[in-house]
Amino acid sequence: MKKWITMIRKFSHRRRKGASTIEFVIILPLFFVLCMVVWQFVITGMAVMDTQAALRDAVKVAATTGNVEKAEKLGKESFGDSTQYVLDDFEVEIKDGEAFAKAKTQVPILFMTTEPYTYENSSKAPVLEFAQGHTGPMSGGKFARPVNLAYGCDIHCYDGHTGQDFPGDIGTDVYAAEDGYVEKVVHLGDDSYGTYIVIDHGGGIKTLYAHMYPWQPTVFTGERVKRGQKIGGVGNNGNSSGPHLHFEVKVNGSPVDPRPYIE
Ligand SMILES: [Zn+2]
């Protein structure tokens, strides 16, 4: 054992003595090349992850909303904004009930953009049944009437009114205006809305049904609903002076006049 240690010591001592030239001529350039290779791996890895995130998000949006343009936009946003590599080609389409996204990403090789490495990938998912054949405003159509009652106080009725009212008897059936996901069912949880339901129809469009008869909504948060499906009954709670349905249409988070959206 001792013999070995002495030998190693001697060897390393000998190497140290004349090492300066070798270090500068071979080891330093080698180290530099190694750094470049590591940089290349990191940049390529980041580009691949960014591309996959863009594909995944785009397909998810396209499959759940049926909206190709929105999917493309959100996918590109997921790609991030690296200055090192570029998303050269990004396409989303829905064909035969499947959402499909493909991307091409150009990654420079060792800082040189002349001959970039091209990373190509694609992703697909079946489009949810409800996202197909939308008849509502997200595909240029109209909402079904949320309740079979005459129009009451509208969005311009008084300052701060954010929807359309339909006065009627307690318990009158309330229907989903269009296919979608139930985003929220709140029981007597709000001073103004009282018991209310929010349905997300995709494409940035949501509907809200307020002052609902408490504890009787027939849908649950996260549930998928169909156009015209009963979701509960008219009530009189929250900021309400008489039984009515307060119906809101929100486009990208802001309430709009629901009248032009209703059949
Ligand atoms: Zn109202």
Coordinates of C-alpha atoms and ligand atoms in Angstrom, one line a residue:
M1 CA 0.0 0.0 0.0
K2 CA 2.7 2.4 1.0
K3 CA 4.6 1.6 -2.2
W4 CA 1.6 2.6 -4.3
I5 CA 1.1 5.9 -2.5
T6 CA 4.8 6.8 -3.1
M7 CA 4.5 5.9 -6.8
I8 CA 1.4 8.1 -7.2
R9 CA 3.1 10.9 -5.4
K10 CA 6.1 10.6 -7.6
F11 CA 4.0 10.5 -10.8
S12 CA 1.9 13.5 -9.9
H13 CA 5.0 15.4 -8.8
R14 CA 6.7 14.6 -12.2
R15 CA 3.6 15.7 -14.1
R16 CA 3.3 19.0 -12.3
K17 CA 6.9 20.0 -13.1
G18 CA 6.5 20.4 -16.8
A19 CA 2.8 20.9 -17.1
S20 CA 2.5 24.5 -18.0
T21 CA 2.9 24.1 -21.8
I22 CA 0.5 21.2 -21.9
E23 CA -2.0 23.0 -19.9
F24 CA -2.1 26.0 -22.2
V25 CA -1.9 24.1 -25.5
I26 CA -4.2 21.1 -24.8
I27 CA -6.1 21.4 -21.6
L28 CA -7.4 24.9 -21.9
P29 CA -8.7 24.5 -25.5
L30 CA -10.2 21.1 -24.4
F31 CA -11.9 22.8 -21.5
F32 CA -13.2 25.5 -23.9
V33 CA -14.6 22.9 -26.3
L34 CA -16.2 21.1 -23.3
C35 CA -17.9 24.3 -22.3
M36 CA -19.3 24.7 -25.8
V37 CA -20.6 21.2 -25.8
V38 CA -22.3 21.7 -22.4
W39 CA -23.8 25.0 -23.6
Q40 CA -25.1 23.2 -26.7
F41 CA -26.7 20.5 -24.6
V42 CA -28.3 23.0 -22.3
I43 CA -29.7 25.2 -25.2
T44 CA -30.9 22.2 -27.1
G45 CA -32.5 20.7 -24.0
M46 CA -34.3 24.0 -23.3
A47 CA -35.5 24.3 -26.9
V48 CA -36.9 20.7 -26.7
M49 CA -38.7 21.4 -23.5
D50 CA -40.1 24.7 -24.7
T51 CA -41.3 23.0 -27.9
Q52 CA -43.0 20.2 -26.0
A53 CA -44.7 22.7 -23.6
A54 CA -46.0 24.7 -26.6
L55 CA -47.3 21.5 -28.2
R56 CA -48.9 20.1 -25.0
D57 CA -50.7 23.4 -24.2
A58 CA -51.9 24.0 -27.7
V59 CA -53.3 20.5 -28.0
K60 CA -54.9 20.8 -24.6
V61 CA -56.6 24.0 -25.5
A62 CA -57.7 22.8 -29.0
A63 CA -59.1 19.5 -27.5
T64 CA -61.1 21.2 -24.8
T65 CA -62.4 24.3 -26.6
G66 CA -62.3 23.3 -30.3
N67 CA -60.7 26.7 -30.9
V68 CA -57.7 26.3 -33.2
E69 CA -56.7 30.0 -33.2
K70 CA -56.7 30.3 -29.5
A71 CA -54.7 27.1 -29.2
E72 CA -52.1 28.4 -31.5
K73 CA -51.8 31.7 -29.7
L74 CA -51.6 30.1 -26.2
G75 CA -49.1 27.4 -27.5
K76 CA -46.8 30.1 -28.9
E77 CA -47.0 31.9 -25.5
S78 CA -46.0 28.7 -23.7
F79 CA -42.9 28.6 -25.9
G80 CA -41.4 31.5 -24.0
D81 CA -39.2 34.2 -25.6
S82 CA -35.7 32.8 -25.8
T83 CA -33.4 34.7 -28.1
Q84 CA -31.2 31.6 -28.5
Y85 CA -33.5 29.5 -30.5
V86 CA -36.7 30.2 -32.5
L87 CA -40.0 28.5 -33.1
D88 CA -39.9 28.3 -36.8
D89 CA -43.1 26.6 -37.6
F90 CA -46.1 26.0 -35.4
E91 CA -49.4 24.6 -36.6
V92 CA -52.6 23.5 -34.8
E93 CA -55.5 21.7 -36.5
I94 CA -58.5 19.7 -35.7
K95 CA -59.2 16.8 -38.0
D96 CA -61.4 13.8 -37.6
G97 CA -62.1 14.6 -34.0
E98 CA -58.5 15.0 -33.1
A99 CA -56.5 18.0 -32.1
F100 CA -53.1 18.0 -33.7
A101 CA -50.2 20.3 -33.2
K102 CA -46.8 20.2 -34.9
A103 CA -43.7 22.4 -34.3
K104 CA -40.3 23.0 -35.8
T105 CA -37.7 24.7 -33.7
Q106 CA -34.4 26.0 -35.0
V107 CA -31.5 25.7 -32.5
P108 CA -28.1 27.2 -33.5
I109 CA -25.1 24.9 -33.4
L110 CA -22.2 26.3 -31.4
F111 CA -23.5 29.9 -31.7
M112 CA -23.7 29.7 -35.5
T113 CA -27.2 30.2 -37.0
T114 CA -26.2 29.3 -40.5
E115 CA -26.8 25.6 -40.2
P116 CA -29.2 25.3 -37.3
Y117 CA -30.3 22.1 -35.8
T118 CA -34.0 21.5 -36.4
Y119 CA -36.1 19.9 -33.7
E120 CA -39.5 18.6 -34.9
N121 CA -42.2 17.2 -32.8
S122 CA -46.0 16.8 -32.7
S123 CA -48.8 16.0 -30.3
K124 CA -52.4 15.1 -30.6
A125 CA -55.4 14.4 -28.5
P126 CA -59.1 13.6 -29.1
V127 CA -61.3 16.7 -29.1
L128 CA -63.8 16.6 -26.3
E129 CA -67.3 15.9 -27.6
F130 CA -68.7 19.1 -26.3
A131 CA -66.0 21.2 -27.9
Q132 CA -67.2 20.0 -31.3
G133 CA -70.0 21.6 -33.2
H134 CA -70.4 24.6 -30.8
T135 CA -73.5 26.5 -31.7
G136 CA -72.9 29.3 -29.2
P137 CA -71.1 32.7 -29.7
M138 CA -67.7 31.0 -29.7
S139 CA -68.5 29.7 -33.1
G140 CA -70.5 32.6 -34.4
G141 CA -73.9 31.4 -33.1
K142 CA -76.1 32.4 -30.2
F143 CA -76.8 31.1 -26.7
A144 CA -79.9 29.2 -25.9
R145 CA -82.3 31.1 -23.5
P146 CA -81.2 30.4 -20.0
V147 CA -84.8 30.6 -18.7
N148 CA -88.2 30.7 -20.3
L149 CA -89.1 34.1 -18.9
A150 CA -89.4 37.6 -20.4
Y151 CA -86.6 40.1 -20.3
G152 CA -86.5 42.4 -17.3
C153 CA -83.9 44.9 -16.2
D154 CA -81.0 44.9 -18.6
I155 CA -77.3 45.7 -18.3
H156 CA -78.0 49.5 -18.6
C157 CA -80.9 49.4 -16.1
Y158 CA -78.8 50.9 -13.3
D159 CA -75.2 51.8 -12.8
G160 CA -73.1 48.7 -11.9
H161 CA -75.6 46.2 -13.3
T162 CA -73.5 43.6 -15.0
G163 CA -76.1 41.3 -16.6
Q164 CA -79.6 40.7 -17.9
D165 CA -82.5 40.0 -15.4
F166 CA -85.4 37.6 -16.0
P167 CA -88.1 38.1 -13.3
G168 CA -90.2 35.0 -12.6
D169 CA -91.5 32.6 -10.0
I170 CA -89.2 30.9 -7.5
G171 CA -88.1 27.5 -8.8
T172 CA -88.6 28.3 -12.6
D173 CA -86.1 26.0 -14.4
V174 CA -82.8 27.6 -15.4
Y175 CA -80.8 26.1 -18.3
A176 CA -77.2 26.1 -19.4
A177 CA -77.0 28.6 -22.3
E178 CA -74.4 26.4 -24.1
D179 CA -72.2 23.3 -23.7
G180 CA -69.4 23.8 -21.3
Y181 CA -67.7 23.0 -18.0
V182 CA -69.2 24.1 -14.7
E183 CA -66.4 26.3 -13.3
K184 CA -68.2 27.2 -10.0
V185 CA -71.3 26.4 -8.0
V186 CA -71.4 28.8 -5.0
H187 CA -74.1 28.3 -2.4
L188 CA -75.2 31.6 -0.7
G189 CA -71.5 32.6 -0.8
D190 CA -71.8 36.0 -2.2
D191 CA -73.5 39.2 -1.0
S192 CA -74.5 40.3 -4.5
Y193 CA -74.8 37.0 -6.5
G194 CA -76.1 34.8 -3.7
T195 CA -76.2 31.3 -5.0
Y196 CA -74.6 31.3 -8.4
I197 CA -73.2 29.1 -11.1
V198 CA -70.4 29.9 -13.6
I199 CA -70.1 27.9 -16.8
D200 CA -67.0 28.0 -19.0
H201 CA -67.8 27.6 -22.7
G202 CA -64.2 27.8 -24.0
G203 CA -62.9 30.5 -26.3
G204 CA -62.8 33.0 -23.4
I205 CA -66.6 33.0 -23.0
K206 CA -68.3 32.2 -19.7
T207 CA -71.9 32.6 -18.5
L208 CA -73.0 33.3 -14.9
Y209 CA -76.4 32.5 -13.3
A210 CA -77.1 34.4 -10.1
H211 CA -79.7 34.4 -7.2
M212 CA -80.3 30.7 -7.9
Y213 CA -82.6 28.8 -5.6
P214 CA -80.1 27.7 -2.9
W215 CA -79.0 24.1 -2.5
Q216 CA -80.9 23.0 -5.5
P217 CA -78.5 23.5 -8.4
T218 CA -78.5 20.2 -10.2
V219 CA -74.9 20.5 -11.4
F220 CA -71.5 20.3 -9.7
T221 CA -68.2 22.1 -10.1
G222 CA -66.1 20.4 -12.8
E223 CA -69.1 18.8 -14.4
R224 CA -69.6 19.0 -18.1
V225 CA -73.0 20.3 -19.2
K226 CA -75.0 20.4 -22.4
R227 CA -76.8 23.3 -24.0
G228 CA -80.3 23.5 -22.6
Q229 CA -79.6 21.2 -19.7
K230 CA -81.4 22.2 -16.5
I231 CA -78.9 23.5 -13.9
G232 CA -81.3 24.7 -11.2
G233 CA -84.1 27.1 -10.4
V234 CA -84.8 30.8 -10.0
G235 CA -84.3 32.1 -6.5
N236 CA -84.2 35.3 -4.5
N237 CA -81.0 35.7 -2.6
G238 CA -77.9 37.9 -2.6
N239 CA -78.6 41.4 -3.7
S240 CA -82.0 40.7 -5.1
S241 CA -85.3 42.5 -4.5
G242 CA -87.6 39.8 -5.9
P243 CA -87.3 36.4 -7.5
H244 CA -85.4 36.6 -10.8
L245 CA -82.5 35.1 -12.7
H246 CA -79.5 37.4 -13.2
F247 CA -77.7 36.2 -16.3
E248 CA -74.2 37.4 -17.2
V249 CA -72.0 36.8 -20.3
K250 CA -68.3 37.4 -19.7
V251 CA -65.9 37.7 -22.6
N252 CA -62.3 37.3 -21.5
G253 CA -63.3 38.1 -17.9
S254 CA -65.4 41.2 -18.6
P255 CA -69.2 41.3 -18.5
V256 CA -70.9 42.3 -21.8
D257 CA -74.5 43.0 -22.7
P258 CA -76.0 39.4 -22.9
R259 CA -78.9 40.4 -25.1
P260 CA -77.1 40.2 -28.5
Y261 CA -75.8 36.8 -27.4
I262 CA -79.1 35.2 -26.7
E263 CA -81.3 33.5 -29.3
Ligands
ZN1 ZN -79.3 41.5 -12.3

